Tab-separated table of C-alpha atoms in Angstrom:
chain	number	residue	atom	x	y	z
G	17	MET	CA	0.016	-0.044	-0.020
G	18	GLN	CA	1.698	3.202	-1.106
G	19	PRO	CA	0.732	6.357	1.069
G	20	ASN	CA	-0.831	9.312	-0.510
G	21	PRO	CA	1.328	11.978	-1.130
G	22	LEU	CA	0.474	15.430	0.388
G	23	PRO	CA	-0.903	17.978	-2.392
G	24	ASP	CA	1.534	20.438	-3.945
G	25	GLY	CA	0.573	24.105	-3.384
G	26	PRO	CA	-0.102	26.376	-0.410
G	27	LEU	CA	-0.784	25.155	3.104
G	28	PRO	CA	-4.572	24.568	3.790
G	29	GLN	CA	-6.184	27.708	5.566
G	30	ILE	CA	-6.831	25.847	8.926
G	31	ALA	CA	-2.942	24.942	9.237
G	32	ALA	CA	-2.124	28.356	8.348
G	33	LEU	CA	-4.519	29.654	10.943
G	34	GLY	CA	-3.124	27.471	13.367
G	35	LEU	CA	0.684	28.514	12.816
G	36	ILE	CA	-0.602	32.380	12.990
G	37	MET	CA	-2.384	31.534	16.156
G	38	ALA	CA	0.270	29.713	17.742
G	39	GLY	CA	2.831	32.565	16.615
G	40	LEU	CA	0.693	35.347	18.065
G	41	GLY	CA	0.208	33.255	21.416
G	42	LEU	CA	4.097	33.041	21.902
G	43	LEU	CA	4.552	36.780	20.939
G	44	GLY	CA	1.574	37.479	23.561
G	45	MET	CA	3.001	35.100	26.330
G	46	THR	CA	6.286	37.606	26.288
G	47	ALA	CA	4.181	40.037	28.095
G	48	GLY	CA	3.939	39.935	31.971
G	49	ASP	CA	5.603	37.175	33.534
G	50	LEU	CA	7.022	34.310	31.401
G	51	PRO	CA	4.745	30.995	31.434
G	52	GLY	CA	5.985	27.888	33.290
G	53	ILE	CA	8.166	26.031	30.613
G	54	ALA	CA	9.860	28.992	29.476
G	55	GLU	CA	10.698	30.314	32.853
G	56	GLN	CA	11.840	26.815	33.923
G	57	LEU	CA	14.139	26.782	31.095
G	58	ALA	CA	15.214	30.256	31.506
G	59	ALA	CA	14.276	30.998	27.920
G	60	PRO	CA	14.933	34.633	27.005
G	61	ARG	CA	11.975	36.697	25.796
G	62	TRP	CA	13.714	37.538	22.368
G	63	LEU	CA	13.801	33.659	21.783
G	64	MET	CA	9.946	33.519	22.109
G	65	GLY	CA	9.524	36.562	20.088
G	66	VAL	CA	11.734	34.869	17.175
G	67	ILE	CA	9.829	31.708	17.425
G	68	GLY	CA	6.467	33.450	17.689
G	69	GLY	CA	7.607	35.778	14.934
G	70	VAL	CA	8.598	32.799	12.557
G	71	LEU	CA	5.537	30.949	13.206
G	72	PHE	CA	3.304	33.896	12.544
G	73	GLY	CA	5.187	34.408	9.243
G	74	SER	CA	5.031	30.685	8.224
G	75	GLY	CA	1.294	30.645	8.448
G	76	TRP	CA	1.131	34.083	6.812
G	77	GLN	CA	3.269	32.857	3.773
G	78	GLY	CA	1.844	29.315	3.835
G	79	GLY	CA	-2.057	30.741	3.728
G	80	ARG	CA	-1.292	32.811	0.531
G	81	ARG	CA	-3.049	31.520	-2.654
G	82	ALA	CA	-0.820	30.694	-5.385
G	83	GLY	CA	-2.746	33.674	-7.361
G	84	ALA	CA	-1.896	36.217	-5.017
G	85	ALA	CA	0.661	38.910	-5.545
G	86	LEU	CA	4.246	37.894	-6.654
G	87	ARG	CA	6.852	37.732	-3.947
G	88	ARG	CA	9.679	40.328	-4.245
G	89	SER	CA	11.891	38.552	-2.141
G	90	PRO	CA	12.628	34.939	-1.009
G	91	SER	CA	10.684	33.415	1.642
G	92	TRP	CA	13.611	32.790	4.115
G	93	VAL	CA	14.129	36.665	3.853
G	94	GLN	CA	10.471	37.272	4.619
G	95	LEU	CA	10.881	34.948	7.625
G	96	VAL	CA	13.699	36.541	8.854
G	97	ALA	CA	11.805	39.928	8.920
G	98	PHE	CA	9.183	38.326	10.811
G	99	GLY	CA	11.650	36.984	13.319
G	100	ALA	CA	13.165	40.401	13.840
G	101	ALA	CA	9.756	41.919	14.278
G	102	GLY	CA	9.061	39.360	16.950
G	103	ILE	CA	12.163	40.523	18.724
G	104	VAL	CA	11.010	44.012	18.695
G	105	LEU	CA	7.746	42.906	20.012
G	106	ALA	CA	9.279	41.016	22.597
G	107	LYS	CA	11.400	43.774	23.510
G	108	LEU	CA	8.390	46.151	23.853
G	109	SER	CA	6.778	43.594	26.074
G	110	ASP	CA	8.983	45.036	28.932
G	111	MET	CA	6.300	47.984	29.220
G	112	THR	CA	4.101	45.269	30.680
G	113	ARG	CA	6.133	45.051	33.835
G	114	ALA	CA	7.002	47.610	36.371
G	115	ASP	CA	10.533	49.144	37.076
G	116	GLY	CA	11.751	49.250	33.551
G	117	GLY	CA	11.089	45.424	32.718
G	118	VAL	CA	12.552	44.202	36.100
G	119	GLY	CA	9.496	44.759	38.212
G	120	ALA	CA	6.346	42.664	38.788
G	121	ALA	CA	3.905	42.279	36.161
G	122	LEU	CA	1.170	44.790	35.592
G	123	GLN	CA	-2.286	43.931	35.329
G	124	SER	CA	-2.472	44.804	31.586
G	125	GLY	CA	0.655	42.268	31.290
G	126	VAL	CA	-1.258	39.536	33.030
G	127	ALA	CA	-4.341	39.833	31.081
G	128	VAL	CA	-2.221	39.809	27.824
G	129	ASN	CA	-0.040	36.519	28.793
G	130	SER	CA	-3.307	34.877	30.032
G	131	ALA	CA	-5.099	35.509	26.621
G	132	ALA	CA	-1.888	34.468	24.659
G	133	ARG	CA	-1.913	30.955	26.416
G	134	VAL	CA	-5.179	30.365	25.533
G	135	LEU	CA	-4.576	31.598	21.854
G	136	PHE	CA	-1.178	29.492	21.760
G	137	GLY	CA	-3.111	26.450	22.873
G	138	ILE	CA	-5.776	26.697	20.257
G	139	GLY	CA	-3.146	27.311	17.686
G	140	ILE	CA	-1.310	24.226	18.749
G	141	GLY	CA	-4.428	21.931	18.921
G	142	ILE	CA	-5.246	23.378	15.264
G	143	ILE	CA	-1.884	22.425	13.977
G	144	LEU	CA	-1.761	18.950	15.686
G	145	GLY	CA	-5.364	18.258	14.680
G	146	TRP	CA	-4.306	18.976	11.041
G	147	VAL	CA	-1.156	16.779	11.137
G	148	ALA	CA	-3.315	13.820	12.560
G	149	TYR	CA	-5.789	14.272	9.789
G	150	GLU	CA	-2.948	14.477	6.793
G	151	GLY	CA	-1.376	11.332	8.812
G	152	SER	CA	-4.335	9.498	8.656
G	153	ARG	CA	-4.614	10.071	4.752
G	154	GLY	CA	-1.502	7.432	4.164
G	155	ARG	CA	-3.800	4.835	6.058
G	156	ARG	CA	-6.882	5.136	3.919
G	157	PRO	CA	-6.927	3.044	0.298
G	158	GLY	CA	-6.022	5.044	-2.825
G	159	PRO	CA	-8.620	5.975	-5.294
């Protein structure tokens, strides 16, 4: 039995949405206090910003239709730009903490962080669901 190959072309809209949501969730989690795993691993905020920016950029690029506007730069250059924007947003998250970013989290930062955790969880759930669906296609009999 041969597995069914993945179709060529853009990423399905639901998978692109999941990547965008996961990326925005990671960016939002840089606000306030770092969430559990990032804090335990002593992950710097800029790293969460880079990963969030690249996830967002991947979803943004992957969700575009083939008939969309022509790209003027290679996709890796665009992903670097999204990663750099993520670093900037993570650095701006210092405003959600008192004493210049070293103090306790402000209530606005706690609210953004809490909402971002939910957004990240939903995005990761969508991605895992799509991967499971695509993985099950290989088990179905071919046409």
